[in-house]
Amino acid sequence: MTERRDSIGRVDLRALDAAPDMERDEAVMRAVMKRIVATAQRDLELARLLRLRRAMLAMAAVLAALAVGIAREIPRGVGETAVSAVAGWIAAGHVPSNGELLAALQETDR
C-alpha cells in the first residue's frame, strides 16, 4: 500500500441508510406538489387565453376597422407641408430647432 490512511478522508454513507427520514420525505413531497400546482396554474391560464381567443380576434378586427374608417376621414393634403418640411430637413442633413418643429406641426392643424 502506497496510500496514507488519513489522505482518504471520511466517506459519507448516509444516502445508503435504510432508515426513514421524514423531513427529507416531506421536502420531496413539498417540491413535487409545488411543481404540480405551478403546472396546473399555467394550464389554467393557457385555457383561459384559448377561450378568449375569439373575443380578442373580434376586438382586433373592430379596432382595425375603426382605424381604416378614421384614416379615410382625414382630408387629403393635411400634414403634407410638415411631411415635406421633414423630408427637406432629412435630405439636407439639418437638425431642426424646436421652433421649426413647432411651426411645422402648427401648419398641420390648419
GROMACS .gro file of C-alpha atoms in nm, residues 3-108:
model
  106
    3GLU     CA    1  -0.151   0.546   0.019
    4ARG     CA    2  -0.158   0.707   0.355
    5ARG     CA    3  -0.461   0.614   0.559
    6ASP     CA    4  -0.550   0.973   0.658
    7SER     CA    5  -0.550   1.105   0.297
    8ILE     CA    6  -0.873   0.923   0.203
    9GLY     CA    7  -1.091   1.111   0.447
   10ARG     CA    8  -1.434   1.013   0.566
   11VAL     CA    9  -1.683   0.855   0.329
   12ASP     CA   10  -2.043   0.967   0.376
   13LEU     CA   11  -2.272   0.666   0.359
   14ARG     CA   12  -2.586   0.835   0.492
   15ALA     CA   13  -2.750   0.815   0.148
   16LEU     CA   14  -2.744   0.437   0.177
   17ASP     CA   15  -2.922   0.444   0.512
   18ALA     CA   16  -3.247   0.245   0.502
   19ALA     CA   17  -3.397   0.428   0.800
   20PRO     CA   18  -3.690   0.654   0.707
   21ASP     CA   19  -3.620   1.027   0.709
   22MET     CA   20  -3.949   1.212   0.749
   23GLU     CA   21  -3.801   1.557   0.692
   24ARG     CA   22  -3.646   1.453   0.362
   25ASP     CA   23  -3.969   1.285   0.251
   26GLU     CA   24  -4.171   1.596   0.340
   27ALA     CA   25  -3.928   1.819   0.150
   28VAL     CA   26  -3.957   1.598  -0.159
   29MET     CA   27  -4.338   1.598  -0.136
   30ARG     CA   28  -4.350   1.978  -0.097
   31ALA     CA   29  -4.130   2.020  -0.406
   32VAL     CA   30  -4.344   1.782  -0.609
   33MET     CA   31  -4.669   1.948  -0.502
   34LYS     CA   32  -4.528   2.293  -0.575
   35ARG     CA   33  -4.439   2.184  -0.929
   36ILE     CA   34  -4.783   2.026  -0.981
   37VAL     CA   35  -4.961   2.342  -0.865
   38ALA     CA   36  -4.743   2.562  -1.087
   39THR     CA   37  -4.814   2.341  -1.390
   40ALA     CA   38  -5.186   2.341  -1.316
   41GLN     CA   39  -5.194   2.721  -1.288
   42ARG     CA   40  -5.005   2.758  -1.616
   43ASP     CA   41  -5.251   2.520  -1.785
   44LEU     CA   42  -5.548   2.717  -1.647
   45GLU     CA   43  -5.405   3.044  -1.779
   46LEU     CA   44  -5.347   2.891  -2.121
   47ALA     CA   45  -5.702   2.752  -2.128
   48ARG     CA   46  -5.838   3.096  -2.033
   49LEU     CA   47  -5.644   3.260  -2.316
   50LEU     CA   48  -5.768   3.000  -2.563
   51ARG     CA   49  -6.128   3.063  -2.453
   52LEU     CA   50  -6.082   3.437  -2.502
   53ARG     CA   51  -5.911   3.399  -2.841
   54ARG     CA   52  -6.230   3.462  -3.044
   55ALA     CA   53  -6.318   3.769  -2.840
   56MET     CA   54  -5.966   3.909  -2.879
   57LEU     CA   55  -5.971   3.848  -3.255
   58ALA     CA   56  -6.311   4.018  -3.281
   59MET     CA   57  -6.182   4.319  -3.086
   60ALA     CA   58  -5.875   4.339  -3.307
   61ALA     CA   59  -6.096   4.334  -3.618
   62VAL     CA   60  -6.315   4.613  -3.478
   63LEU     CA   61  -6.009   4.824  -3.394
   64ALA     CA   62  -5.868   4.769  -3.742
   65ALA     CA   63  -6.199   4.871  -3.899
   66LEU     CA   64  -6.208   5.185  -3.684
   67ALA     CA   65  -5.852   5.273  -3.784
   68VAL     CA   66  -5.937   5.235  -4.153
   69GLY     CA   67  -6.250   5.446  -4.108
   70ILE     CA   68  -6.059   5.720  -3.928
   71ALA     CA   69  -5.785   5.715  -4.189
   72ARG     CA   70  -6.043   5.763  -4.467
   73GLU     CA   71  -6.195   6.064  -4.289
   74ILE     CA   72  -5.869   6.261  -4.282
   75PRO     CA   73  -5.882   6.500  -4.577
   76ARG     CA   74  -5.610   6.482  -4.839
   77GLY     CA   75  -5.335   6.740  -4.811
   78VAL     CA   76  -5.347   6.769  -4.433
   79GLY     CA   77  -4.997   6.738  -4.299
   80GLU     CA   78  -4.827   6.746  -4.637
   81THR     CA   79  -4.640   7.065  -4.551
   82ALA     CA   80  -4.499   6.908  -4.235
   83VAL     CA   81  -4.402   6.593  -4.425
   84SER     CA   82  -4.230   6.794  -4.698
   85ALA     CA   83  -4.050   7.006  -4.436
   86VAL     CA   84  -3.923   6.695  -4.254
   87ALA     CA   85  -3.820   6.537  -4.585
   88GLY     CA   86  -3.627   6.852  -4.673
   89TRP     CA   87  -3.453   6.853  -4.337
   90ILE     CA   88  -3.355   6.489  -4.378
   91ALA     CA   89  -3.223   6.545  -4.730
   92ALA     CA   90  -3.020   6.844  -4.618
   93GLY     CA   91  -2.895   6.673  -4.302
   94HIS     CA   92  -3.045   6.959  -4.100
   95VAL     CA   93  -3.140   6.915  -3.734
   96PRO     CA   94  -3.447   7.134  -3.682
   97SER     CA   95  -3.481   7.362  -3.385
   98ASN     CA   96  -3.778   7.342  -3.151
   99GLY     CA   97  -3.927   7.649  -3.318
  100GLU     CA   98  -3.904   7.490  -3.663
  101LEU     CA   99  -4.070   7.173  -3.537
  102LEU     CA  100  -4.346   7.372  -3.370
  103ALA     CA  101  -4.409   7.576  -3.684
  104ALA     CA  102  -4.429   7.261  -3.900
  105LEU     CA  103  -4.670   7.094  -3.658
  106GLN     CA  104  -4.891   7.403  -3.630
  107GLU     CA  105  -4.933   7.405  -4.006
  108THR     CA  106  -5.084   7.056  -3.989
   0.00000   0.00000   0.00000
